[in-house]
Amino acid sequence: MKFFTYILLFVLPFTTFAYEPTQTHASLTDQVVEFYNIKSVKKISSTDKELIINGAVDEDNPASRALNHFYDPVRNIGIEGGRTAKDWATIDTVANDYSWKKTIVAYARGDMQTAFAGLGHILHLVEDMGVPDHTRNDQHLPFLDQNMGGHSPYEDWGMKNKNRQTMQGFALELAESGVTPKLFPNVGEYFDFLASYSNKSFFSRDTIYSEDIYQEPKILKYSEGYGYGTDKILDEQVVLVKKSENQGVIVDVLSDSDDSSILSSYFSRLSRQIIPSGAGVIELFFNEGEKARVLYNAELLKRQQADAQANAEIAQSISQKGFIGLVWSGAVFIVQDNLLSPFKRYVLRPIGSGLAFAGSFVTQEGTVAVNIGQFATVATAGAVKDTAVAGGNYVARKAGEGLTIIQQTATDLLNTPVNPQSQMLGPTFAVSDSISPQPQTVFIFEPKVQAGTNAPKLVFVGAFVGGATSQVLGSQTSTSGVEEIIVVEEAIEATGAALAAPALSAPQCAQTLATDGCLLATTTVRFEWPAVEGADHYLINKNGEFATTTDSSHDITIKDFSDYTFEVVAIDSEGNPSATSTQAVSVATIPIAINEIAWMGTVASPNDEWFEIKNNTSRTIDLSQWELNAKDGTPHVKLAGTIKPHEYLIFERTDNSVVKDVEAHATTTGALNNSGEQLTLSHDAVVFDQTPDGEWVAGATSTRQTMERYSSREPGTDPENWSTNLGDTRTQQERYDCYRKLDKQFKDTRECFTKGFIKNGTDADGNAIGGTPGAQNSISTLVNKGQNITEDFTLTADEEVYVIPDGGNVYVDASSTLTIEPGVTISFYGGQWDEKQIIIEGTLDAKGTSENPIVFNSFFPNNQIGGIHFSAGASTSTMSYVRMESTNGIMLTDGAKLSIQDSQFVDNYSGVESDGKNTVTIENTNFKNTEEEPVWAYNGGFVSIASSTIIDTIDGAAIDVSDGVTLNVGSTIIDGAYDWANAGIEAYGSNVSITNSTIRNTIAEGVSAYSSNVLIASSTVSDTMENGMYLYNSSSTIINSTIEDVVGWSGVSAEGGTILIASSTIKNVLNDGIGLYDSISTISNTVIKDGTGDGIEVQGGTATITNATVSGFAGSGILTSSFVEDVFTDDGSYSGLWTIVTSTVESIVITGGEVAGNAVGVDVSSADSAIISDVYIHDNGTSEADNIVGYP
């Protein structure tokens, strides 16, 4: 029997997380600042306090940020093993705009608005450490069902009872009771302190019975129905739980409907630690910010001097044009080259034929390129008004905004309000290039603003005829209501002389080994300069490290095999700098090395000996003073000519035919003794390199394989630094014979073909040489000489490529770090298709640069072999600016942690695979043409993908997670997934958050989820061949998202579970807009339009639809129905009958909104209960009866 009721329903908004931001977080942050102001000499203004509070509130926006607000200090994990709040705050990531580092950088740059907002974000995270749910891995996200967390009673209580009004005076109470700010040396310790306290002293609702994970707190006794433990800080008794009856069972709880005293006690104790901790964070913020500002200003001054030097050439070329010509010509030149000086950071004035800066910085911000015809800095009127502008001829407005310039006399300007209607726009001048000092020229720089705003205008008045002083006359309001800041420059002649640039030198460079520049074979270098007249002190730059000094010389220890730059600027007593003097030095203690020796000759002839030298530096070296000598005097070679940077040169015995296809640099006479020799390489009688004395330590007479050096930078006298060439001298027939023998024995045949992977050149008879004349040594391609890495080890970019051979896997043990320098290439050679050839049990630190990425690839193109396996590891491994191409990707197991940033994965068999409770963060990284899943995680763990792209996945889902994985996808594009059986994002039994992302062009669903918790916010799913989203027995939330152009079935299809769709658009679908099957569903403020099926079809379950707009469907706008199934006979043939599988819809409530332009408006014939209220249903079908069917 059906019944119908008219009720007006309201859908509750989507809310979240931790302490409620607009109430509890705002009140806690308010009291943190109040407490700081009470206890500190330095005070925070009310305006800045509101910036901090707003930042604290905004940390929960968007909602997905809350996934980073958990920190379990016992297991050092975030939510479900994900990123911790401590790491979110302290590790600089693309995803977090308000990390501690970025906040301090904003402070250093003088951007206090951003800095105070960032401080608020940090305080929010610190405050969350005072929430037991957040430190005991107790999920309580609102889109999770009750069995997986639900809401937190502690946070719900705080939201209802604690706000800025109810907490007024709490900071004063703490201060008067003698509480002081907690001071720690770094921000991470505040997280450790509070998280440890809340974790070990208090319960969350769902961890009262979690003794197997958390040993504390312990309930020590029960009294009058309450359980008591110990406050770990105050060492006093604290009430922890209350006995309560639940369905006949006595359990421990934190509160019930009649008693919230335990929650109140929790808050009282936790807030008494949060507030002094927060005040300590503020103190640390000011201390570190001021230190950073000193360093920033020193570096800024260096850059300004470089700009000033560059401007001298510009000034010289345009010095005859007068000021108007100076400004305009200079601006065009600079903007065209995207340099943006001289308007970049300081005010300039013309002096004679050059430019000198006035010394008052308008802004400490960076700049951006703009179109020709617009000036560009980021100086704002407010910034200039608060700055003592000296020599202020002009200041440009914010980058990208328009420029207005007029000319008037100062009297006209100051006595007559400016009429914006009469101002000339853009770089148009109706004046000559020669401007007399009187009348004064006026430039007004007015930002383009939106109507109704009141942005200040900059007005500068001056004659611009040499050195001058400026005077800020104040401000006035023009007829347009815009505030003007008036700066007048008096016309006076320049006085005084600029400081001379220091005459910097490195005396040792007189003995440079290079043909150009300074190359030294010592790591201790002296830099010196004569005292500069008028200098008070000097600013020096030691290869990026800035300092001030009154000395005029410095002895510097420089890293071997590196380039170093020393700079010095003289500063007078008023702070005026000279131009910068620079001295660059390259250091290499073994500038040229003996690299390879064919003492045994070649297959063609044992007399065809040769040897090779290598330049270890980035400089060209003159060889005229170099000699190579054998200990017995033969051979004795005087070198000549030059050797280019990193070049290999070979010297052949007797003639140039020893190595047929590699040109010899020179020929030698005299034989090498096969029983052994010591070779010495010297420059002007100074020995720089030697081979081991005595017998040859490597090389093979029988196979004519050479003696090769592992590292040309390590001592040549070390026998362990040499080995025999890895070449394979077998004939092709011998290789096939090897294959047939092993194949018959069912053994691995790879060794028959994978030896000798690095070789170069042929001998006089055309035989392959068992060496590498004129090229990288075969043994130098091995990582750590082919041995396991048991201590910290660095792969340098000195070698062209490193090769991991078949069976030569690289192991990094748990106590070691493998560091890979920018520019290194590692190639995988041999190995099974599913074998990872680098195994990291310790830490990988692979940080390339955009110009010199680190490359992992297959030795043979498109082989898709090799890869990296991360296993456990206490530290997080890092891969940034890495390119993985034609490999088998990355595998993580056993709790490994990996951060991937700014990287490329191209043409790999698989991308990143995680098995177990690992932590993977991927940012600003691109995956393209992956054979199987680019990202695949299962058996728990945490995966975060931000600001990345996943393009053209061939077989498998673009992202596949299962069995308890927490996945956070933000600002990411998935374009192209070509497997009929897998979606763009596929989840099984996992927690998934997708925000600000796009999923398109998938053969199967855009998103499919099975028994999972799913949040999709501010995202787009489009161009799918199956459902836009398929959700099976899942708890799903879709907010502010678009699902469109679905070529397959439905925009959203949900079977079982719960689903909330709010403020979204679903359009252009092949069949149904939304299909709901035995689900508990809520749809609000959503547009569903244009499809060949029904707008919303409901089969079984319940549905609440509020303020939805449904139009343009060939079926019903909203339809309730039963699911039917064909009936077959015992022999399997179709009976021609069908039976109802699902029951009718239990209830449907439709409130507000509009249903129009469908074949049928609303059909509730199959609903047991239907409520339709305030819905505009019209123009459906061909008659009025088609608007509503099955409803009274």
CSV table of N, CA and C in Angstrom, one decimal, residues 689-809:
chain,number,residue,atom,x,y,z
A,689,ASP,N,99.3,11.7,-12.1
A,689,ASP,CA,98.6,10.4,-12.1
A,689,ASP,C,99.6,9.3,-12.4
A,690,GLN,N,99.4,8.1,-11.8
A,690,GLN,CA,100.2,7.0,-12.0
A,690,GLN,C,99.4,5.7,-11.9
A,691,THR,N,99.9,4.7,-12.6
A,691,THR,CA,99.3,3.4,-12.5
A,691,THR,C,100.0,2.6,-11.4
A,692,PRO,N,99.4,1.5,-10.9
A,692,PRO,CA,100.1,0.7,-9.9
A,692,PRO,C,101.4,0.2,-10.3
A,693,ASP,N,102.4,0.1,-9.4
A,693,ASP,CA,103.7,-0.3,-9.7
A,693,ASP,C,103.8,-1.9,-9.7
A,694,GLY,N,104.6,-2.4,-10.6
A,694,GLY,CA,104.7,-3.9,-10.6
A,694,GLY,C,103.9,-4.5,-11.7
A,695,GLU,N,103.4,-5.7,-11.5
A,695,GLU,CA,102.7,-6.5,-12.5
A,695,GLU,C,101.4,-5.7,-12.9
A,696,TRP,N,101.0,-5.9,-14.1
A,696,TRP,CA,99.7,-5.4,-14.5
A,696,TRP,C,98.6,-6.0,-13.6
A,697,VAL,N,97.7,-5.1,-13.1
A,697,VAL,CA,96.7,-5.6,-12.2
A,697,VAL,C,95.4,-6.0,-12.9
A,698,ALA,N,95.4,-5.8,-14.2
A,698,ALA,CA,94.2,-6.2,-15.0
A,698,ALA,C,94.5,-6.3,-16.5
A,699,GLY,N,93.6,-6.8,-17.2
A,699,GLY,CA,93.8,-7.1,-18.7
A,699,GLY,C,94.1,-8.6,-18.9
A,700,ALA,N,93.8,-9.1,-20.1
A,700,ALA,CA,94.0,-10.5,-20.4
A,700,ALA,C,94.7,-10.7,-21.7
A,701,THR,N,95.8,-11.5,-21.6
A,701,THR,CA,96.6,-11.7,-22.8
A,701,THR,C,95.8,-12.7,-23.8
A,702,SER,N,95.2,-13.7,-23.3
A,702,SER,CA,94.6,-14.7,-24.1
A,702,SER,C,93.4,-14.1,-24.9
A,703,THR,N,92.6,-13.2,-24.3
A,703,THR,CA,91.5,-12.7,-25.1
A,703,THR,C,91.7,-11.3,-25.5
A,704,ARG,N,92.9,-10.7,-25.2
A,704,ARG,CA,93.2,-9.3,-25.7
A,704,ARG,C,92.2,-8.3,-25.1
A,705,GLN,N,91.8,-8.5,-23.8
A,705,GLN,CA,90.9,-7.5,-23.2
A,705,GLN,C,91.8,-6.5,-22.4
A,706,THR,N,91.4,-5.3,-22.5
A,706,THR,CA,92.3,-4.2,-21.9
A,706,THR,C,92.1,-4.1,-20.4
A,707,MET,N,93.0,-3.3,-19.9
A,707,MET,CA,93.0,-2.9,-18.5
A,707,MET,C,92.3,-1.5,-18.4
A,708,GLU,N,91.2,-1.5,-17.7
A,708,GLU,CA,90.4,-0.3,-17.6
A,708,GLU,C,90.3,0.2,-16.2
A,709,ARG,N,90.1,1.5,-16.1
A,709,ARG,CA,90.0,2.2,-14.8
A,709,ARG,C,88.5,2.4,-14.5
A,710,TYR,N,88.2,2.1,-13.2
A,710,TYR,CA,86.8,2.3,-12.8
A,710,TYR,C,86.5,3.8,-12.7
A,711,SER,N,87.3,4.5,-12.0
A,711,SER,CA,87.0,6.0,-11.8
A,711,SER,C,88.3,6.7,-12.1
A,712,SER,N,88.2,7.6,-13.1
A,712,SER,CA,89.4,8.5,-13.4
A,712,SER,C,89.6,9.6,-12.4
A,713,ARG,N,88.7,9.7,-11.4
A,713,ARG,CA,88.9,10.7,-10.4
A,713,ARG,C,89.5,10.1,-9.1
A,714,GLU,N,89.5,8.8,-9.0
A,714,GLU,CA,90.2,8.2,-7.9
A,714,GLU,C,91.6,7.8,-8.2
A,715,PRO,N,92.5,7.6,-7.2
A,715,PRO,CA,93.9,7.4,-7.5
A,715,PRO,C,94.2,6.3,-8.4
A,716,GLY,N,95.0,6.5,-9.4
A,716,GLY,CA,95.4,5.5,-10.3
A,716,GLY,C,96.3,4.4,-9.7
A,717,THR,N,97.0,4.7,-8.6
A,717,THR,CA,97.9,3.8,-8.0
A,717,THR,C,97.1,2.7,-7.2
A,718,ASP,N,95.8,2.9,-7.0
A,718,ASP,CA,95.0,1.9,-6.3
A,718,ASP,C,94.7,0.7,-7.2
A,719,PRO,N,95.2,-0.5,-6.9
A,719,PRO,CA,94.9,-1.7,-7.8
A,719,PRO,C,93.4,-2.0,-7.9
A,720,GLU,N,92.7,-1.6,-6.8
A,720,GLU,CA,91.2,-1.9,-6.8
A,720,GLU,C,90.5,-0.9,-7.7
A,721,ASN,N,91.2,0.1,-8.3
A,721,ASN,CA,90.5,1.0,-9.2
A,721,ASN,C,90.7,0.6,-10.6
A,722,TRP,N,91.2,-0.7,-10.9
A,722,TRP,CA,91.4,-1.2,-12.2
A,722,TRP,C,90.7,-2.6,-12.4
A,723,SER,N,90.3,-2.9,-13.6
A,723,SER,CA,89.8,-4.2,-13.8
A,723,SER,C,89.9,-4.5,-15.3
A,724,THR,N,89.6,-5.7,-15.7
A,724,THR,CA,89.6,-6.1,-17.1
A,724,THR,C,88.3,-5.7,-17.8
A,725,ASN,N,88.5,-5.3,-19.0
A,725,ASN,CA,87.3,-4.9,-19.8
A,725,ASN,C,86.3,-6.0,-19.9
A,726,LEU,N,85.0,-5.6,-19.8
A,726,LEU,CA,83.9,-6.5,-19.8
A,726,LEU,C,83.5,-7.1,-21.1
A,727,GLY,N,84.2,-6.8,-22.2
A,727,GLY,CA,83.9,-7.2,-23.5
A,727,GLY,C,83.8,-8.7,-23.7
A,728,ASP,N,83.1,-9.1,-24.7
A,728,ASP,CA,83.0,-10.5,-25.1
A,728,ASP,C,83.6,-10.7,-26.4
A,729,THR,N,84.7,-11.5,-26.5
A,729,THR,CA,85.5,-11.7,-27.7
A,729,THR,C,85.0,-12.9,-28.5
A,730,ARG,N,84.0,-13.6,-28.0
A,730,ARG,CA,83.5,-14.8,-28.7
A,730,ARG,C,82.9,-14.4,-30.1
A,731,THR,N,83.0,-15.4,-31.0
A,731,THR,CA,82.5,-15.2,-32.4
A,731,THR,C,80.9,-15.4,-32.3
A,732,GLN,N,80.3,-15.0,-33.3
A,732,GLN,CA,78.8,-15.2,-33.4
A,732,GLN,C,78.5,-16.7,-33.3
A,733,GLN,N,79.3,-17.5,-33.9
A,733,GLN,CA,79.0,-19.0,-33.9
A,733,GLN,C,79.2,-19.5,-32.5
A,734,GLU,N,80.2,-19.0,-31.8
A,734,GLU,CA,80.4,-19.4,-30.4
A,734,GLU,C,79.2,-19.0,-29.5
A,735,ARG,N,78.6,-17.9,-29.8
A,735,ARG,CA,77.4,-17.5,-29.0
A,735,ARG,C,76.3,-18.4,-29.3
A,736,TYR,N,76.0,-18.8,-30.6
A,736,TYR,CA,74.9,-19.7,-30.9
A,736,TYR,C,75.2,-21.1,-30.3
A,737,ASP,N,76.4,-21.5,-30.3
A,737,ASP,CA,76.8,-22.8,-29.7
A,737,ASP,C,76.4,-22.8,-28.2
A,738,CYS,N,76.7,-21.7,-27.5
A,738,CYS,CA,76.4,-21.5,-26.1
A,738,CYS,C,74.9,-21.6,-25.9
A,739,TYR,N,74.1,-21.0,-26.8
A,739,TYR,CA,72.7,-21.0,-26.6
A,739,TYR,C,72.1,-22.4,-26.7
A,740,ARG,N,72.6,-23.1,-27.8
A,740,ARG,CA,72.0,-24.5,-28.0
A,740,ARG,C,72.4,-25.4,-26.8
A,741,LYS,N,73.6,-25.3,-26.3
A,741,LYS,CA,73.9,-26.1,-25.1
A,741,LYS,C,73.1,-25.9,-23.9
A,742,LEU,N,72.9,-24.6,-23.5
A,742,LEU,CA,72.1,-24.3,-22.4
A,742,LEU,C,70.6,-24.5,-22.5
A,743,ASP,N,70.2,-24.3,-23.8
A,743,ASP,CA,68.8,-24.5,-24.0
A,743,ASP,C,68.4,-26.0,-23.9
A,744,LYS,N,69.3,-26.9,-24.3
A,744,LYS,CA,69.0,-28.3,-24.2
A,744,LYS,C,68.9,-28.7,-22.7
A,745,GLN,N,69.7,-28.0,-21.9
A,745,GLN,CA,69.7,-28.3,-20.5
A,745,GLN,C,68.7,-27.5,-19.7
A,746,PHE,N,67.8,-26.8,-20.4
A,746,PHE,CA,66.7,-26.0,-19.8
A,746,PHE,C,67.3,-25.0,-18.8
A,747,LYS,N,68.4,-24.4,-19.2
A,747,LYS,CA,69.0,-23.4,-18.3
A,747,LYS,C,68.8,-22.0,-19.0
A,748,ASP,N,69.1,-21.0,-18.1
A,748,ASP,CA,69.0,-19.6,-18.6
A,748,ASP,C,70.0,-19.3,-19.7
A,749,THR,N,69.6,-18.9,-20.8
A,749,THR,CA,70.5,-18.7,-22.0
A,749,THR,C,70.9,-17.2,-22.2
A,750,ARG,N,70.5,-16.4,-21.2
A,750,ARG,CA,70.8,-14.9,-21.5
A,750,ARG,C,72.3,-14.7,-21.5
A,751,GLU,N,73.1,-15.4,-20.8
A,751,GLU,CA,74.6,-15.1,-20.7
A,751,GLU,C,75.2,-15.3,-22.1
A,752,CYS,N,74.6,-16.0,-23.0
A,752,CYS,CA,75.2,-16.3,-24.3
A,752,CYS,C,75.1,-15.0,-25.1
A,753,PHE,N,74.3,-14.0,-24.8
A,753,PHE,CA,74.1,-12.9,-25.6
A,753,PHE,C,74.3,-11.5,-24.9
A,754,THR,N,74.4,-11.6,-23.6
A,754,THR,CA,74.3,-10.3,-22.8
A,754,THR,C,75.7,-9.9,-22.3
A,755,LYS,N,76.7,-10.6,-22.6
A,755,LYS,CA,78.0,-10.2,-22.2
A,755,LYS,C,78.6,-9.2,-23.2
A,756,GLY,N,79.6,-8.4,-22.8
A,756,GLY,CA,80.2,-7.5,-23.8
A,756,GLY,C,79.3,-6.4,-24.3
A,757,PHE,N,78.5,-5.8,-23.4
A,757,PHE,CA,77.5,-4.8,-23.8
A,757,PHE,C,78.1,-3.4,-24.0
A,758,ILE,N,79.3,-3.2,-23.5
A,758,ILE,CA,80.0,-1.9,-23.8
A,758,ILE,C,81.3,-2.2,-24.5
A,759,LYS,N,81.5,-1.8,-25.7
A,759,LYS,CA,82.7,-2.0,-26.4
A,759,LYS,C,82.8,-0.9,-27.5
A,760,ASN,N,84.0,-0.7,-28.1
A,760,ASN,CA,84.1,0.3,-29.1
A,760,ASN,C,85.4,0.0,-29.9
A,761,GLY,N,85.2,0.1,-31.2
A,761,GLY,CA,86.4,0.0,-32.1
A,761,GLY,C,86.7,-1.4,-32.6
A,762,THR,N,87.5,-1.4,-33.7
A,762,THR,CA,88.0,-2.6,-34.3
A,762,THR,C,89.5,-2.5,-34.5
A,763,ASP,N,90.2,-3.7,-34.5
A,763,ASP,CA,91.6,-3.7,-34.7
A,763,ASP,C,92.0,-3.6,-36.1
A,764,ALA,N,93.3,-3.8,-36.4
A,764,ALA,CA,93.8,-3.6,-37.8
A,764,ALA,C,93.2,-4.6,-38.8
A,765,ASP,N,92.7,-5.8,-38.2
A,765,ASP,CA,92.1,-6.8,-39.1
A,765,ASP,C,90.6,-6.8,-39.1
A,766,GLY,N,90.0,-5.8,-38.4
A,766,GLY,CA,88.6,-5.7,-38.3
A,766,GLY,C,87.9,-6.5,-37.2
A,767,ASN,N,88.7,-7.0,-36.3
A,767,ASN,CA,88.2,-7.7,-35.1
A,767,ASN,C,87.7,-6.7,-34.1
A,768,ALA,N,86.6,-7.1,-33.4
A,768,ALA,CA,86.1,-6.2,-32.3
A,768,ALA,C,87.2,-6.2,-31.2
A,769,ILE,N,87.5,-5.0,-30.8
A,769,ILE,CA,88.5,-4.8,-29.7
A,769,ILE,C,87.9,-5.1,-28.4
A,770,GLY,N,88.6,-5.8,-27.5
A,770,GLY,CA,88.1,-6.0,-26.2
A,770,GLY,C,88.4,-4.9,-25.3
A,771,GLY,N,87.9,-3.7,-25.6
A,771,GLY,CA,88.2,-2.5,-24.9
A,771,GLY,C,87.3,-1.4,-25.4
A,772,THR,N,87.5,-0.2,-25.0
A,772,THR,CA,86.7,1.0,-25.3
A,772,THR,C,87.5,2.2,-25.7
A,773,PRO,N,88.4,2.0,-26.7
A,773,PRO,CA,89.3,3.2,-27.1
A,773,PRO,C,88.4,4.4,-27.5
A,774,GLY,N,88.8,5.6,-26.9
A,774,GLY,CA,88.1,6.8,-27.2
A,774,GLY,C,86.7,6.9,-26.7
A,775,ALA,N,86.3,6.1,-25.8
A,775,ALA,CA,84.9,6.1,-25.2
A,775,ALA,C,85.0,5.7,-23.7
A,776,GLN,N,83.8,5.8,-23.1
A,776,GLN,CA,83.7,5.4,-21.7
A,776,GLN,C,84.1,4.0,-21.5
A,777,ASN,N,84.8,3.7,-20.4
A,777,ASN,CA,85.3,2.3,-20.1
A,777,ASN,C,84.0,1.5,-19.7
A,778,SER,N,84.1,0.2,-20.1
A,778,SER,CA,83.0,-0.7,-19.8
A,778,SER,C,82.8,-0.9,-18.3
A,779,ILE,N,83.9,-0.9,-17.5
A,779,ILE,CA,83.8,-1.2,-16.1
A,779,ILE,C,83.3,0.1,-15.4
A,780,SER,N,83.5,1.3,-16.0
A,780,SER,CA,83.1,2.5,-15.3
A,780,SER,C,81.6,2.7,-15.4
A,781,THR,N,80.9,1.8,-16.2
A,781,THR,CA,79.5,1.9,-16.3
A,781,THR,C,78.8,1.1,-15.1
A,782,LEU,N,79.6,0.3,-14.4
A,782,LEU,CA,79.0,-0.4,-13.3
A,782,LEU,C,78.8,0.5,-12.1
A,783,VAL,N,77.7,0.3,-11.4
A,783,VAL,CA,77.4,1.1,-10.2
A,783,VAL,C,78.2,0.5,-9.0
A,784,ASN,N,79.1,1.3,-8.4
A,784,ASN,CA,79.9,0.8,-7.2
A,784,ASN,C,80.7,-0.4,-7.6
A,785,LYS,N,81.2,-0.4,-8.8
A,785,LYS,CA,82.1,-1.5,-9.3
A,785,LYS,C,81.3,-2.8,-9.3
A,786,GLY,N,80.0,-2.7,-9.4
A,786,GLY,CA,79.1,-3.9,-9.5
A,786,GLY,C,78.9,-4.6,-8.1
A,787,GLN,N,79.3,-3.9,-7.0
A,787,GLN,CA,79.2,-4.4,-5.7
A,787,GLN,C,77.9,-3.8,-5.0
A,788,ASN,N,77.5,-4.5,-3.9
A,788,ASN,CA,76.4,-4.0,-3.1
A,788,ASN,C,76.8,-2.7,-2.4
A,789,ILE,N,75.9,-1.8,-2.2
A,789,ILE,CA,76.1,-0.5,-1.5
A,789,ILE,C,75.8,-0.7,-0.1
A,790,THR,N,76.9,-0.7,0.8
A,790,THR,CA,76.8,-0.9,2.2
A,790,THR,C,77.1,0.4,3.0
A,791,GLU,N,77.4,1.4,2.3
A,791,GLU,CA,77.6,2.7,3.0
A,791,GLU,C,77.2,3.8,2.0
A,792,ASP,N,77.0,5.0,2.4
A,792,ASP,CA,76.5,6.1,1.6
A,792,ASP,C,77.4,6.2,0.3
A,793,PHE,N,76.8,6.3,-0.8
A,793,PHE,CA,77.5,6.3,-2.1
A,793,PHE,C,76.8,7.3,-3.1
A,794,THR,N,77.6,7.9,-3.9
A,794,THR,CA,77.1,8.9,-4.8
A,794,THR,C,77.5,8.5,-6.3
A,795,LEU,N,76.5,8.5,-7.1
A,795,LEU,CA,76.8,8.4,-8.6
A,795,LEU,C,76.9,9.7,-9.2
A,796,THR,N,78.1,10.0,-9.7
A,796,THR,CA,78.4,11.4,-10.3
A,796,THR,C,78.1,11.4,-11.8
A,797,ALA,N,77.9,12.6,-12.2
A,797,ALA,CA,77.6,12.8,-13.7
A,797,ALA,C,78.9,12.8,-14.5
A,798,ASP,N,80.0,12.4,-13.9
A,798,ASP,CA,81.3,12.4,-14.6
A,798,ASP,C,81.3,11.3,-15.7
A,799,GLU,N,80.5,10.2,-15.5
A,799,GLU,CA,80.4,9.1,-16.5
A,799,GLU,C,79.2,9.4,-17.4
A,800,GLU,N,79.3,9.0,-18.6
A,800,GLU,CA,78.2,9.2,-19.6
A,800,GLU,C,77.0,8.4,-19.2
A,801,VAL,N,77.2,7.1,-18.8
A,801,VAL,CA,76.1,6.3,-18.5
A,801,VAL,C,76.5,5.2,-17.6
A,802,TYR,N,75.6,4.8,-16.7
A,802,TYR,CA,75.8,3.6,-15.9
A,802,TYR,C,74.9,2.5,-16.4
A,803,VAL,N,75.4,1.3,-16.4
A,803,VAL,CA,74.6,0.2,-17.0
A,803,VAL,C,74.5,-0.9,-15.9
A,804,ILE,N,73.3,-1.4,-15.7
A,804,ILE,CA,73.1,-2.5,-14.8
A,804,ILE,C,72.9,-3.8,-15.6
A,805,PRO,N,74.0,-4.6,-15.6
A,805,PRO,CA,73.9,-5.8,-16.5
A,805,PRO,C,73.0,-6.9,-16.0
A,806,ASP,N,72.7,-7.9,-16.8
A,806,ASP,CA,71.9,-9.0,-16.4
A,806,ASP,C,72.6,-9.7,-15.3
A,807,GLY,N,71.9,-9.9,-14.2
A,807,GLY,CA,72.5,-10.6,-13.0
A,807,GLY,C,73.3,-9.6,-12.2
A,808,GLY,N,73.4,-8.4,-12.5
A,808,GLY,CA,74.2,-7.4,-11.8
A,808,GLY,C,73.4,-6.5,-10.9
A,809,ASN,N,72.3,-6.9,-10.3
A,809,ASN,CA,71.4,-6.1,-9.6
A,809,ASN,C,72.2,-5.2,-8.5
